PDB file of C-alpha atoms in Angstrom:
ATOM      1  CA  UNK A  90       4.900   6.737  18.840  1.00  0.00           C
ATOM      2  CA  UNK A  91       5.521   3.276  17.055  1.00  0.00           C
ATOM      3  CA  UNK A  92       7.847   2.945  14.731  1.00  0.00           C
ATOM      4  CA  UNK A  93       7.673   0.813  11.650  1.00  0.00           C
ATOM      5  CA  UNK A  94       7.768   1.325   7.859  1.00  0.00           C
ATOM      6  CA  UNK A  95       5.343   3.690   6.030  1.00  0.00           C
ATOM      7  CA  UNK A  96       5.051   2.687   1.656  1.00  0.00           C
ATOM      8  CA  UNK A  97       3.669   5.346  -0.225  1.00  0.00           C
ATOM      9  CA  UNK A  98       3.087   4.602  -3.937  1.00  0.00           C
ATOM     10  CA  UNK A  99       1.229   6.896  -6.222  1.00  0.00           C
ATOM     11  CA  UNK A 100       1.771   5.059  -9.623  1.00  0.00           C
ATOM     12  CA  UNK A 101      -0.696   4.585 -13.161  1.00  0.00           C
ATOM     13  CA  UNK A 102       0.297   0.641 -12.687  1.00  0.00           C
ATOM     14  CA  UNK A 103      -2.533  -1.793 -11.533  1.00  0.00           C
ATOM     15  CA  UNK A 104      -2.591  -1.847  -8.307  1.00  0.00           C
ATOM     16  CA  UNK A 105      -1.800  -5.299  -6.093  1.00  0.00           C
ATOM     17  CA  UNK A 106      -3.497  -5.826  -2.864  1.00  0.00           C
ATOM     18  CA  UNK A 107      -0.479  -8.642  -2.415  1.00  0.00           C
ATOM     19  CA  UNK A 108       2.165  -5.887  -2.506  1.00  0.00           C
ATOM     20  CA  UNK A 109      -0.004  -3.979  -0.117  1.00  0.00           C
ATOM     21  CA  UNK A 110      -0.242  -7.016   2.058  1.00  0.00           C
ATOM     22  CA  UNK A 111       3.504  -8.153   1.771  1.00  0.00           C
ATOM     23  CA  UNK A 112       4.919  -4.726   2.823  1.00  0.00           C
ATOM     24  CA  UNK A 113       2.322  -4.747   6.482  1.00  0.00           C
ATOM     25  CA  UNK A 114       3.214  -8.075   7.173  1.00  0.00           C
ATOM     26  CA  UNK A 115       4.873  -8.678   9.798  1.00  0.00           C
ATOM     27  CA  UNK A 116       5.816 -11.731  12.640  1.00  0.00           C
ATOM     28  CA  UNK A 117       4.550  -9.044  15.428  1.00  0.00           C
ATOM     29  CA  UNK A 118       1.191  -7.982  14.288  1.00  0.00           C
ATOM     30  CA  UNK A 119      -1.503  -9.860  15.026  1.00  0.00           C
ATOM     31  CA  UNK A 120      -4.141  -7.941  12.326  1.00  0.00           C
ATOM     32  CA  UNK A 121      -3.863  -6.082   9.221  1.00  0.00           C
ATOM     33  CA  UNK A 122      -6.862  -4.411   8.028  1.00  0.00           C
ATOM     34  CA  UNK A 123      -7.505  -3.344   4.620  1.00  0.00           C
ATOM     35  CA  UNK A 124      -9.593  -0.839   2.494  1.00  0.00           C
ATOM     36  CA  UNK A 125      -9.817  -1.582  -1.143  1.00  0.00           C
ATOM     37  CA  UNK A 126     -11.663   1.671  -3.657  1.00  0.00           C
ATOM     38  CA  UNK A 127     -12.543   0.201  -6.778  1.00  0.00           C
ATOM     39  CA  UNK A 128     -14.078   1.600 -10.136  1.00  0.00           C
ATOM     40  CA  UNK A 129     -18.145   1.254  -9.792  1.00  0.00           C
ATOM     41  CA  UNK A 130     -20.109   1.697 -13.296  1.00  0.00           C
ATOM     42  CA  UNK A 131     -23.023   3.899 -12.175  1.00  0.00           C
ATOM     43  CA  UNK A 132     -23.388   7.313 -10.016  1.00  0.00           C
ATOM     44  CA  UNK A 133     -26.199   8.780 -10.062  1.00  0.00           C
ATOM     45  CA  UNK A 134     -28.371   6.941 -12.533  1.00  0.00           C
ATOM     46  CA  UNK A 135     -25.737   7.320 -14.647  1.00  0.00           C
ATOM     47  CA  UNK A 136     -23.490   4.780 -16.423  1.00  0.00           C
ATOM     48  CA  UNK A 137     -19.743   5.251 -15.797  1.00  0.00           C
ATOM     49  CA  UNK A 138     -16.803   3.733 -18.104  1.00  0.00           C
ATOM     50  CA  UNK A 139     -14.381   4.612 -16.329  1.00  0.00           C
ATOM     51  CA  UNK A 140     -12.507   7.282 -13.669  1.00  0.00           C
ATOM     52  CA  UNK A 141      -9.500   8.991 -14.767  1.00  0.00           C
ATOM     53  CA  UNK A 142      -7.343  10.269 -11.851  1.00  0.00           C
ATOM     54  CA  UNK A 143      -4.607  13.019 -11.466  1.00  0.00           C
ATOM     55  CA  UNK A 144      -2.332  13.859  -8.609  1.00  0.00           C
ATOM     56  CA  UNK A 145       0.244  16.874  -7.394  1.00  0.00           C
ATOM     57  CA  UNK A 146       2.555  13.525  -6.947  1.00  0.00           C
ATOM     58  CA  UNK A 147       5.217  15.498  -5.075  1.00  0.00           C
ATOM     59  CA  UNK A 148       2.317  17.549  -2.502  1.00  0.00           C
ATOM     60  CA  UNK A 149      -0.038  14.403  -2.797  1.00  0.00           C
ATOM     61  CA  UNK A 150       2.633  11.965  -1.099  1.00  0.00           C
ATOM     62  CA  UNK A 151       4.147  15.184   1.384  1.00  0.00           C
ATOM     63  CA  UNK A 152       0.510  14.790   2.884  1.00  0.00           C
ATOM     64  CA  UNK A 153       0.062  10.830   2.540  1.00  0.00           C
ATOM     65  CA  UNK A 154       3.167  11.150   4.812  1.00  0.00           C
ATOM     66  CA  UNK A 155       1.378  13.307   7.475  1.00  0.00           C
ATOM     67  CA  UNK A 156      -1.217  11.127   7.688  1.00  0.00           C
ATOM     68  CA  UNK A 157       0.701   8.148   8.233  1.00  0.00           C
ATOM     69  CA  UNK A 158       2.531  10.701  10.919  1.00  0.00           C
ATOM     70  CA  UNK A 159      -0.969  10.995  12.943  1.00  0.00           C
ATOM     71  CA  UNK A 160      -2.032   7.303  12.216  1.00  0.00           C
ATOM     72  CA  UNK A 161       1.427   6.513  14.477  1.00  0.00           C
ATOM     73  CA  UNK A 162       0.457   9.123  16.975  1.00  0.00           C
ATOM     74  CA  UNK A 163      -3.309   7.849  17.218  1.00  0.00           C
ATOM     75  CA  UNK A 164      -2.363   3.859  17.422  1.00  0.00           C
ATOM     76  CA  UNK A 165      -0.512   1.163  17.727  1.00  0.00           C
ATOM     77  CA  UNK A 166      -0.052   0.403  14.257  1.00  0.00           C
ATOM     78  CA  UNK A 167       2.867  -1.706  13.064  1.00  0.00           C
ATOM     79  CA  UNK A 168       3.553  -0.883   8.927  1.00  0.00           C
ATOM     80  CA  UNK A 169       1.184   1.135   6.656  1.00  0.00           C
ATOM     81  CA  UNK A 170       1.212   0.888   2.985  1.00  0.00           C
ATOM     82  CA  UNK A 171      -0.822   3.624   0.949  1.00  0.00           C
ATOM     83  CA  UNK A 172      -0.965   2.818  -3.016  1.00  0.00           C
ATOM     84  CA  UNK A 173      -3.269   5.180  -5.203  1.00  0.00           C
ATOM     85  CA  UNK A 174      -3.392   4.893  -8.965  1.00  0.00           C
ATOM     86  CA  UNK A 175      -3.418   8.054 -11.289  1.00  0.00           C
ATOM     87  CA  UNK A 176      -4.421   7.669 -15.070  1.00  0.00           C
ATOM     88  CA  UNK A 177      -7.333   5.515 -16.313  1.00  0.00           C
ATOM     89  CA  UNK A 178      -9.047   2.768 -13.656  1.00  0.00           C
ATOM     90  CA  UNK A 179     -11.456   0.641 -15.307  1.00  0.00           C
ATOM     91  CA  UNK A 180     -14.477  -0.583 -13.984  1.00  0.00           C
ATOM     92  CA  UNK A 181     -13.860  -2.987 -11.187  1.00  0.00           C
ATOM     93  CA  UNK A 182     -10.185  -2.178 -10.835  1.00  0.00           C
ATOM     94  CA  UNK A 183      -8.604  -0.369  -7.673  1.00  0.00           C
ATOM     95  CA  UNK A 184      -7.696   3.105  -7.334  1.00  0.00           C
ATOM     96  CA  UNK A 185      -6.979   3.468  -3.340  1.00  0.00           C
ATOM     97  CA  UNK A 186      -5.246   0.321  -1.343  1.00  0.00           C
ATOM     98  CA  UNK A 187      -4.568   1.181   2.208  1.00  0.00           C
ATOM     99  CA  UNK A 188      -3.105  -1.505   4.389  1.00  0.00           C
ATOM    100  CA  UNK A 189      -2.030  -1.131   8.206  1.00  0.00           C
ATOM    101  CA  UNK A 190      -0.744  -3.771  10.417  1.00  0.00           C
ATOM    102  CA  UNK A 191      -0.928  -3.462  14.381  1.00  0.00           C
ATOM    103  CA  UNK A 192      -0.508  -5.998  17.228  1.00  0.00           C
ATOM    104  CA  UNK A 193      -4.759  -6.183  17.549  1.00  0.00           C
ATOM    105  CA  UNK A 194      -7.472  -5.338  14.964  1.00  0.00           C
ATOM    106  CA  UNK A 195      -9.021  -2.514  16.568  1.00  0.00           C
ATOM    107  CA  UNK A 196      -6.346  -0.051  15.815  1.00  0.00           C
ATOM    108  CA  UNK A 197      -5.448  -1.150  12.497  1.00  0.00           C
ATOM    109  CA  UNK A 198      -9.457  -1.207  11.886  1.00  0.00           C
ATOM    110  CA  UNK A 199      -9.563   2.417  13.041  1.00  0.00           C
ATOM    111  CA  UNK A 200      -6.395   3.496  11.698  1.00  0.00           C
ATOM    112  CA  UNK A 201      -7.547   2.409   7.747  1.00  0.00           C
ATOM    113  CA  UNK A 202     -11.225   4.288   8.393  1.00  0.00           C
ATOM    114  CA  UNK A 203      -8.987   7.389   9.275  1.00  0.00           C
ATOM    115  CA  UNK A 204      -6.832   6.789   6.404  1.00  0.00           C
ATOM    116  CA  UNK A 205      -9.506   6.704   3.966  1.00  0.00           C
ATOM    117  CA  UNK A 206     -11.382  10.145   5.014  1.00  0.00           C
ATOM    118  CA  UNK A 207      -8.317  11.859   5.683  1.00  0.00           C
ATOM    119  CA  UNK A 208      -7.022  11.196   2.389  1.00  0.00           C
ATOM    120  CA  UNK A 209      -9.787  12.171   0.601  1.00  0.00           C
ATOM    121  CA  UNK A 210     -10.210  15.331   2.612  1.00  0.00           C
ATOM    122  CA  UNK A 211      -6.479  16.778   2.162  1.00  0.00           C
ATOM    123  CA  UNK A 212      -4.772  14.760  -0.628  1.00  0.00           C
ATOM    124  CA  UNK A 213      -4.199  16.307  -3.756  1.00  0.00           C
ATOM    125  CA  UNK A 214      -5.618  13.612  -5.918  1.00  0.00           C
ATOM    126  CA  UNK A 215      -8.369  14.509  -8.410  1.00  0.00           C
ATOM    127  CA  UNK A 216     -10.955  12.337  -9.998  1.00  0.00           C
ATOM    128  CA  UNK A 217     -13.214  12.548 -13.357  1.00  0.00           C
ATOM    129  CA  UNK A 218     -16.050  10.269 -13.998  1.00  0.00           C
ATOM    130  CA  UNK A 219     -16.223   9.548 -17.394  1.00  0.00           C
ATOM    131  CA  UNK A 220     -19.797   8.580 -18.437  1.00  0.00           C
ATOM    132  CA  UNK A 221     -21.141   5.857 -21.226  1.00  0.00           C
ATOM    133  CA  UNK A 222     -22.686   8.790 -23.269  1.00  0.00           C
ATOM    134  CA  UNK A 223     -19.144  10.464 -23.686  1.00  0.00           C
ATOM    135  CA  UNK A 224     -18.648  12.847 -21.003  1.00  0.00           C
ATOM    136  CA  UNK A 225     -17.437  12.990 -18.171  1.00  0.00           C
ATOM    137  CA  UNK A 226     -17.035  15.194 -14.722  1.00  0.00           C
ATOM    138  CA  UNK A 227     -14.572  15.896 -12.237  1.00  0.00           C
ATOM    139  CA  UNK A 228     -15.960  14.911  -9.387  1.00  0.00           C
ATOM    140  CA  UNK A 229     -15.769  17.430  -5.576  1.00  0.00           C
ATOM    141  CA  UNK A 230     -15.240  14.995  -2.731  1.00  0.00           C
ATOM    142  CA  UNK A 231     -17.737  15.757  -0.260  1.00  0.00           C
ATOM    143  CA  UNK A 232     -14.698  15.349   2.410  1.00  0.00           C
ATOM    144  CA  UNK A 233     -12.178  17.702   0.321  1.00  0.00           C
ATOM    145  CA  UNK A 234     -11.843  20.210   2.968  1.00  0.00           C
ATOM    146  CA  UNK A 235     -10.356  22.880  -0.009  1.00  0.00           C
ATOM    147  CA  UNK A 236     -13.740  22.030  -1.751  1.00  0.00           C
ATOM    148  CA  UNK A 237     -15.976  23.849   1.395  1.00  0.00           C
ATOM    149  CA  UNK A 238     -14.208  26.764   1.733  1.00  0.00           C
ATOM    150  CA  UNK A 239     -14.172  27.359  -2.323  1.00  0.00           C
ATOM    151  CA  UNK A 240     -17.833  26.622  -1.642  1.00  0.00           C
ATOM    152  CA  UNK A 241     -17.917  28.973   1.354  1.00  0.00           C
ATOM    153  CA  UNK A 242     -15.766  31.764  -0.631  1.00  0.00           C
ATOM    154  CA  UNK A 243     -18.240  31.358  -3.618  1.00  0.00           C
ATOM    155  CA  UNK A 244     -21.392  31.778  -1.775  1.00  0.00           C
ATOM    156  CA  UNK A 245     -19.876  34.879  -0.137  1.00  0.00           C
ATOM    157  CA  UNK A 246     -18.624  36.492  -3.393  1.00  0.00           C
ATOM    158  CA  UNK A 247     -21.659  35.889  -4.966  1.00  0.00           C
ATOM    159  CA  UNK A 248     -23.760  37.301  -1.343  1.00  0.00           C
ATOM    160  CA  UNK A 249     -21.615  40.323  -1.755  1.00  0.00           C
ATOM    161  CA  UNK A 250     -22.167  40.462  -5.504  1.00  0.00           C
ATOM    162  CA  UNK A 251     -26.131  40.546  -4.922  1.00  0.00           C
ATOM    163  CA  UNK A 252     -25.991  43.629  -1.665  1.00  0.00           C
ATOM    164  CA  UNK A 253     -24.179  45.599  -3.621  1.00  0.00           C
ATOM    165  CA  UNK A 254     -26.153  45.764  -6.694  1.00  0.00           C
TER     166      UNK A 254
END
């Protein structure tokens, strides 16, 4: 397993891609990939202000931790830097920056893809939408594996529910 230095930063600050950037570099890597999530105005026809974002800081960065744990297992990777804003992101502004540095691009490539859908599968991070016409909706990542099995648990309630009456 490499070893190398892992930033996690869950903060309401703007976040800086050159922070990100600065804290993978490194004289020994030869790549560092990045993935950027930023505020888009529309989902779903319709027009979005904003998102608003809240996090178990103390459980959401435990787990930000354990992925960075499996990224080392899985690659080569060199330094990985996860920042994720909480509070109010405007449009166009960043709310995720992962950056990874590794000798060669492939594994740094992979490692950010895994990153990215790990995080917003297990990560204790919540978002709202908030909509033009005032309101807004906390929004179920598809990924969120906590979201299926309230999903699954739900449908079976509500399947026992309906038998027994």
């Amino acid at each position: 397993m490499a070893t190398g230095q892992d930033t996690v930063q869950i903060t309401s600050d703007i976040l800086n891609v050159d922070d990100a950037v600065k804290k993978v570099t490194s004289p020994t890597s030869g790549a560092i990939s990045l993935f950027i999530g930023t505020t888009r105005n529309n989902f779903d026809g319709k027009e979005v202000i904003r998102l608003e974002y809240d996090a178990y800081i103390p459980m959401a960065e435990k787990e930000i931790k354990k992925i960075c744990q499996v990224m080392r297992q899985r690659w080569e990777v060199e330094h990985i830097a996860v920042f994720h804003r909480i509070g109010h992101v405007p449009i166009s502004e960043s709310s995720v920056i992962i950056a990874v540095s590794s000798p060669h691009r492939k594994a740094s490539l992979e490692a950010v893809q895994y990153c990215i859908d790990t995080l917003k599968a297990t990560v204790p991070i919540w978002k709202k939408e908030m909509y033009a016409e005032g309101e807004g909706t906390w929004k179920e990542n598809k990924e969120c594996v906590w979201a299926a099995s309230a999903v699954s648990s739900s449908a079976v309630t509500a399947a026992a529910s309906t038998s027994s009456a």
